[in-house]
Amino acid sequence: MENYNIEYKENWKDEYLKIIASFANTDGGILFIGKDDKEKVVELKNPKKLIEDIPNKIRNYIGITPKVSYENNVILIEIAPANMPVSYEGKFYVRSGATTQEIKGNELINFILKKKNLTWDALESDARLEEIDERTMEQFKTSSSKRLNISKRDGIKKILENLEIVKDGKLTFAGVLLFGKKPQRFVIGAGARAGRFKMPNDILDTVDARGNLFEQLDMLFEAVKKHLNVKFVIEGELERKDVWDYPLDAIREAIINALIHRDYLDTADIQIKIYDDKIWIWNPGKLPEGITIEMLKTEHSSKPRNRLLALVFYYAGLIEKWGSGTKRMLDLCLAQGLPEPEFKEEMGGFSVYFYKDIYTEENLRRMGLNERQIKAVLHVKGRGKITNKEYKEINNISRQMATIELKQLTKKGIFEMLGKIGRGIVYKLTKLTNK
């Protein structure tokens, strides 16, 4: 059966060089000449000449050397993955499922960068050293002193060279975005917008964030913070603690991730929308290959789309540990008794949703919950989930009563039931704001 790395053809046509190129650009593959798509052997015309001609055509048109063999009246063309991008007649092809697809535009740029083990932010821009904002540079020298060995006597050029963000007197795109006076002159997609919304189409306030990434971070964070409520809680020996609608460190982490991991080849702005009951943060660019939504809920390998941006933010003390930011957001929200943040790939990009605490004891009583059910909701707010057994144990009731009351919580839309029948079932908070 034809699949990702196998194809069958009854006879040779030069147009099949596209398939050869796509195998080389992906993970390799085998093209069988002399079989139909049902894998039935068919008679080849002049196989001896084909065995001589095909390798030469592949070398001449694509620039790679295949392994060609002849077995049981079938020609096998084995293609290994190429270390560098290969083209056929000036076009680039890859495998997508069992088909060969031409790649163009931004997809092609990202493909070539990946093949060359480069990231877009390491490419040279047209900006020269004169574009550096000295105030931002001085602030970075101070903030990075604990993680980066910078002397006060080091000049701007030396620091930038050590950070690998200047080449032959020109800034890389990372250098422009991080320290430029007006990065938008060189990177069209280097912007962000934040807005306060009462309803999806009812805008109360908006901020258009431009400037370098450090400036954008400050602008966006303040744009969110000014629309949040704060209450004061007395802890310990009369120590006052500020408790915001959402943990500020989690919001800052999400904004940082959007700035450093977005796809800057996409000209769309980062978007932040603050509603009465939630905050939505979206950036263009999906998750890196090999990273899933579920992996974001644990510490995971780090595959930054923009390696230099991430590295400089780490040196500046704005990133604590590689691959831990999303897990930290989740932990901060749960510690404050909030629902887990929700991660989604949508609209060609990546979203984070933060949900406000709608599960206060006062609200739960207003919804008709008894004290046992309230205790269970508070348990889930702190730990993320609950089982029938845990519900029974924390309330000292029978399994039957636990089942009844958990069903009531599910019917009210407060809990959602996940997992298989029996011990595999767990209950989590439903994000009522989605409804």
XYZ file of C-alpha atoms in Angstrom:
435
model
C 0.000 0.000 0.000
C 1.281 3.460 -0.888
C 2.123 5.617 2.106
C 4.381 8.379 3.390
C 7.584 6.811 2.033
C 6.459 4.254 -0.562
C 4.990 4.721 -4.066
C 4.277 2.344 -6.951
C 4.375 3.214 -10.658
C 3.744 0.927 -13.637
C 6.453 2.548 -15.765
C 8.929 5.382 -15.553
C 8.073 9.011 -16.391
C 10.429 11.931 -15.858
C 7.739 13.731 -13.864
C 8.335 11.162 -11.116
C 11.503 13.076 -10.300
C 9.160 15.220 -8.169
C 8.459 12.167 -6.028
C 12.190 11.451 -5.737
C 12.816 15.043 -4.608
C 9.973 14.871 -2.083
C 11.414 11.689 -0.538
C 14.835 13.339 -0.255
C 13.345 16.455 1.346
C 11.370 14.477 3.901
C 12.438 11.185 5.491
C 13.485 9.203 2.441
C 11.490 6.537 0.640
C 11.274 3.889 -2.064
C 9.759 4.271 -5.525
C 8.841 0.936 -7.156
C 8.783 0.959 -10.961
C 6.906 -2.010 -12.412
C 4.027 -2.294 -9.950
C 0.529 -0.860 -10.085
C -1.146 0.834 -7.125
C -2.456 -2.574 -5.995
C 1.163 -3.817 -5.829
C 0.663 -6.145 -8.788
C 3.773 -6.623 -10.964
C 3.364 -5.372 -14.545
C 5.670 -5.837 -17.529
C 8.369 -3.155 -17.857
C 9.488 -1.882 -21.243
C 13.268 -2.047 -21.648
C 14.174 -2.357 -17.929
C 17.912 -2.562 -18.675
C 17.921 0.915 -20.240
C 15.794 2.316 -17.388
C 18.260 1.016 -14.793
C 21.012 2.952 -16.606
C 18.999 6.133 -17.300
C 17.145 6.686 -14.004
C 20.217 7.173 -11.726
C 21.729 9.613 -14.248
C 18.521 11.652 -14.431
C 18.252 11.799 -10.645
C 21.871 12.976 -10.342
C 21.554 15.524 -13.174
C 18.171 17.012 -12.253
C 18.140 16.716 -8.461
C 21.794 16.366 -7.488
C 21.541 13.261 -5.315
C 22.722 9.681 -5.780
C 20.032 7.015 -5.383
C 20.371 3.298 -4.782
C 18.790 1.556 -7.784
C 18.253 -2.199 -7.981
C 16.263 -4.694 -10.066
C 14.419 -7.497 -8.287
C 11.685 -9.826 -9.549
C 11.024 -7.686 -12.652
C 10.648 -4.528 -10.537
C 13.017 -1.532 -10.309
C 13.539 -0.242 -6.761
C 14.713 3.358 -6.356
C 15.774 3.935 -2.757
C 16.213 7.548 -1.641
C 17.872 8.567 1.616
C 16.918 11.801 3.419
C 19.009 14.693 2.084
C 21.029 16.827 4.487
C 20.300 19.941 2.433
C 17.153 21.030 0.546
C 16.886 19.623 -2.984
C 14.788 20.990 -5.834
C 13.495 19.769 -9.165
C 13.262 22.370 -11.940
C 13.569 25.140 -9.349
C 10.698 23.887 -7.203
C 10.733 22.167 -3.818
C 8.589 19.170 -2.941
C 7.852 17.262 0.273
C 5.724 14.297 1.270
C 2.361 14.882 2.906
C 0.765 11.563 3.743
C 0.884 9.483 0.556
C 1.081 12.517 -1.757
C 3.781 14.805 -3.123
C 3.245 18.503 -2.412
C 5.053 21.600 -3.659
C 5.923 24.050 -0.891
C 6.023 27.823 -1.419
C 6.238 31.125 0.419
C 6.769 31.146 4.176
C 6.461 27.373 4.346
C 9.384 27.072 1.935
C 11.494 29.562 3.897
C 10.902 27.661 7.143
C 11.654 24.362 5.402
C 14.996 25.601 4.051
C 15.963 27.082 7.421
C 15.178 23.811 9.174
C 17.188 21.792 6.666
C 20.160 24.113 7.170
C 19.755 23.931 10.952
C 19.099 27.680 11.139
C 16.364 29.758 12.710
C 14.854 32.793 11.001
C 16.011 35.215 13.689
C 19.659 34.355 12.934
C 19.401 35.675 9.361
C 21.037 38.980 8.468
C 18.750 42.002 8.115
C 19.388 45.342 6.403
C 19.737 47.147 9.749
C 23.116 48.480 10.833
C 24.492 49.113 14.324
C 23.138 52.671 14.246
C 19.648 51.183 14.680
C 20.460 49.988 18.222
C 18.498 51.677 21.004
C 21.152 52.481 23.618
C 18.685 52.737 26.514
C 17.403 49.199 25.869
C 20.983 47.988 25.564
C 21.958 49.488 28.925
C 18.912 47.947 30.594
C 19.872 44.565 29.156
C 23.432 44.883 30.466
C 22.001 45.352 33.956
C 19.347 42.617 33.787
C 21.704 40.029 32.279
C 24.584 40.551 34.726
C 23.766 37.371 36.701
C 23.627 35.053 33.681
C 25.945 36.675 31.185
C 29.510 37.691 31.855
C 29.376 41.292 30.630
C 31.894 43.881 31.717
C 30.763 47.481 32.152
C 33.584 48.381 29.774
C 32.241 46.136 27.000
C 30.941 48.140 24.075
C 27.650 47.511 22.312
C 29.295 45.872 19.292
C 31.211 43.350 21.394
C 28.093 42.390 23.370
C 26.079 41.932 20.186
C 28.837 39.808 18.632
C 28.956 37.606 21.745
C 25.185 37.172 21.471
C 25.596 36.238 17.772
C 23.151 38.936 16.686
C 25.444 41.055 14.520
C 27.221 39.898 11.345
C 29.633 41.989 9.288
C 28.281 45.213 10.758
C 24.644 44.279 10.152
C 22.111 43.177 12.730
C 20.370 39.845 12.465
C 16.585 39.909 12.694
C 16.993 38.941 16.354
C 19.172 42.011 16.910
C 16.614 44.295 15.249
C 13.690 42.878 17.226
C 15.469 42.889 20.573
C 17.393 46.142 20.509
C 16.251 48.137 17.480
C 14.822 51.653 17.690
C 12.090 50.899 15.151
C 12.065 47.168 14.326
C 8.892 47.523 12.250
C 10.955 49.219 9.517
C 12.689 45.871 8.953
C 10.156 43.283 10.196
C 6.575 44.014 9.141
C 5.119 41.407 11.479
C 6.730 42.790 14.624
C 3.633 44.169 16.320
C 0.994 43.353 18.897
C -2.420 44.626 19.990
C -4.164 44.387 23.333
C -7.776 45.328 23.951
C -10.416 45.349 26.684
C -13.681 43.876 25.412
C -17.118 43.823 27.010
C -18.416 41.608 24.201
C -16.555 40.204 21.160
C -17.369 43.333 19.109
C -17.588 45.867 21.949
C -14.105 47.380 22.437
C -13.640 49.543 25.529
C -9.900 50.173 25.264
C -7.050 49.237 22.932
C -3.248 49.435 22.880
C -1.113 49.182 19.739
C 2.298 47.880 20.867
C 5.275 48.718 18.682
C 8.986 49.190 19.371
C 11.455 46.428 20.282
C 10.383 43.260 22.098
C 11.379 44.490 25.555
C 9.279 47.614 25.016
C 6.375 45.574 23.667
C 6.491 43.273 26.690
C 6.188 46.225 29.069
C 3.378 47.825 27.049
C 1.352 44.628 26.732
C 1.765 43.614 30.361
C 0.621 47.034 31.585
C -2.273 47.003 29.089
C -3.551 43.781 30.672
C -2.760 44.686 34.270
C -4.692 47.968 34.241
C -7.921 46.077 33.496
C -7.526 43.526 36.304
C -8.899 43.715 39.825
C -6.722 43.254 42.900
C -7.669 42.391 46.453
C -5.550 42.442 49.588
C -5.185 39.345 51.750
C -3.513 39.285 55.170
C -1.222 36.294 55.628
C 1.045 35.186 58.456
C 2.131 37.954 60.805
C -0.077 40.658 59.324
C 1.737 40.429 55.999
C -0.330 41.887 53.165
C -0.509 40.009 49.872
C -1.934 41.358 46.609
C -4.174 38.825 44.852
C -5.039 39.724 41.259
C -7.793 38.242 39.094
C -5.067 36.145 37.469
C -1.479 35.398 38.593
C 0.570 38.184 37.028
C 3.616 35.954 36.516
C 1.497 33.581 34.415
C 0.205 36.452 32.257
C 3.740 37.788 31.766
C 4.988 34.299 30.858
C 2.276 33.926 28.208
C 3.094 37.332 26.682
C 6.812 36.483 26.594
C 6.073 33.177 24.881
C 3.951 34.941 22.271
C 6.727 37.455 21.550
C 9.638 35.030 21.253
C 7.916 31.989 19.727
C 5.660 33.649 17.148
C 6.232 33.247 13.413
C 7.652 36.590 12.265
C 7.240 35.654 8.605
C 3.506 35.996 9.223
C 2.528 39.683 9.183
C -0.398 39.275 11.613
C -0.117 41.018 14.996
C -0.077 39.199 18.307
C -3.545 39.670 19.807
C -4.561 39.951 23.453
C -8.226 40.286 24.393
C -9.319 40.928 27.976
C -12.934 39.982 28.737
C -14.935 40.055 31.962
C -14.321 36.355 32.539
C -11.214 35.441 30.547
C -8.046 36.595 28.785
C -7.115 35.342 25.318
C -3.525 35.601 24.018
C -2.857 34.556 20.407
C 0.284 34.572 18.286
C 0.823 33.580 14.641
C 2.681 30.296 14.260
C 1.711 26.843 15.477
C 3.625 24.620 17.884
C 7.013 23.303 16.716
C 7.065 19.847 15.164
C 7.215 17.202 17.895
C 5.555 19.348 20.586
C 1.918 18.591 21.439
C -0.697 20.413 23.514
C -0.508 17.679 26.173
C 3.266 18.083 26.461
C 2.780 21.742 27.409
C 1.202 20.633 30.689
C 4.494 19.080 31.839
C 8.151 20.069 31.588
C 9.137 19.261 28.021
C 11.956 19.607 25.529
C 12.472 23.132 24.248
C 12.323 23.727 20.483
C 12.278 27.513 20.086
C 11.231 28.787 16.674
C 13.493 31.799 17.277
C 16.536 30.497 19.143
C 18.344 33.819 19.597
C 15.250 35.645 20.855
C 14.708 32.932 23.461
C 18.380 32.959 24.460
C 18.530 36.724 25.012
C 15.281 36.693 27.013
C 16.824 33.938 29.147
C 19.974 36.006 29.728
C 17.758 38.956 30.675
C 16.153 36.849 33.424
C 12.745 36.800 31.730
C 12.769 33.025 31.161
C 13.531 30.836 34.165
C 14.030 27.400 32.645
C 13.803 25.926 29.162
C 10.575 24.048 28.429
C 8.918 24.920 31.745
C 6.974 28.115 31.020
C 3.604 26.596 30.128
C 3.765 24.179 33.086
C 4.527 27.156 35.327
C 1.441 29.002 34.021
C -0.691 25.980 34.861
C 0.802 25.621 38.356
C 0.359 29.322 39.145
C -3.310 29.255 38.142
C -4.067 26.109 40.132
C -2.235 27.505 43.168
C -4.556 30.529 43.067
C -7.616 28.288 42.750
C -8.238 29.151 39.104
C -9.131 26.770 36.272
C -6.195 25.469 34.250
C -5.197 27.730 31.361
C -6.240 26.261 28.037
C -3.805 25.843 25.128
C -5.059 25.621 21.542
C -3.763 25.626 17.983
C -6.214 27.717 15.981
C -6.428 30.256 13.151
C -2.929 29.417 11.961
C -1.436 30.172 15.364
C -1.298 29.328 19.056
C -3.655 30.517 21.802
C -3.619 30.607 25.590
C -6.889 31.140 27.467
C -6.871 32.232 31.113
C -10.180 31.833 32.950
C -11.293 33.887 35.941
C -12.315 32.210 39.194
C -16.047 31.609 38.878
C -15.941 28.826 41.439
C -15.933 30.865 44.647
C -17.776 29.418 47.657
C -20.343 32.207 47.429
C -21.074 31.467 43.752
C -21.215 27.725 44.362
C -23.795 28.119 47.138
C -25.785 30.400 44.867
C -25.769 27.582 42.303
C -27.350 25.215 44.839
C -24.364 23.053 45.776
C -24.245 21.360 49.172
C -21.196 21.600 51.448
C -19.763 18.272 50.254
C -19.956 19.363 46.637
C -18.375 22.717 47.466
C -15.530 20.890 49.224
C -15.029 18.766 46.094
C -14.927 21.807 43.804
C -12.334 23.477 46.041
C -10.352 20.222 46.004
C -10.305 20.215 42.189
C -9.360 23.904 42.074
C -6.210 23.080 44.009
C -5.340 19.702 42.498
C -6.837 19.747 39.019
C -9.058 16.659 39.293
C -10.953 14.288 41.589
C -12.052 10.638 41.438
C -15.137 8.959 42.904
C -12.921 7.386 45.566
C -11.407 10.751 46.554
C -14.861 12.368 46.692
C -16.036 9.572 48.988
C -12.977 9.857 51.257
C -12.884 13.646 51.718
C -16.603 13.696 52.539
C -16.772 10.394 54.476
C -19.781 9.129 52.505
C -20.713 5.979 50.596
C -19.597 5.279 47.039
C -23.231 5.394 45.912
C -23.761 8.873 47.379
C -20.469 10.043 45.842
C -21.637 8.817 42.426
C -24.982 10.616 42.763
C -23.433 13.938 43.801
C -20.726 13.791 41.131
C -23.434 13.214 38.517
C -25.257 16.280 39.855
C -22.085 18.371 39.494
C -21.667 17.074 35.938
C -25.301 17.806 35.072
C -24.924 21.373 36.380
C -21.971 21.814 34.032
C -19.458 22.365 36.847
C -17.568 19.092 36.370
C -16.808 17.205 33.201
C -16.175 13.469 33.293
C -13.025 12.219 31.563
C -11.545 8.764 31.074
C -12.862 5.250 30.748
C -15.503 3.481 32.818
C -14.519 2.512 36.356
C -11.323 3.554 38.108
C -10.095 5.415 35.047
C -12.778 8.103 35.382
C -11.729 11.508 36.720
C -13.674 14.742 37.084
C -12.310 18.166 36.157
C -13.748 21.659 36.222
C -15.678 22.616 33.121
C -14.701 25.980 31.682
C -18.137 27.556 31.901
C -16.884 30.622 30.080
C -16.734 28.608 26.852
C -20.490 28.087 26.895
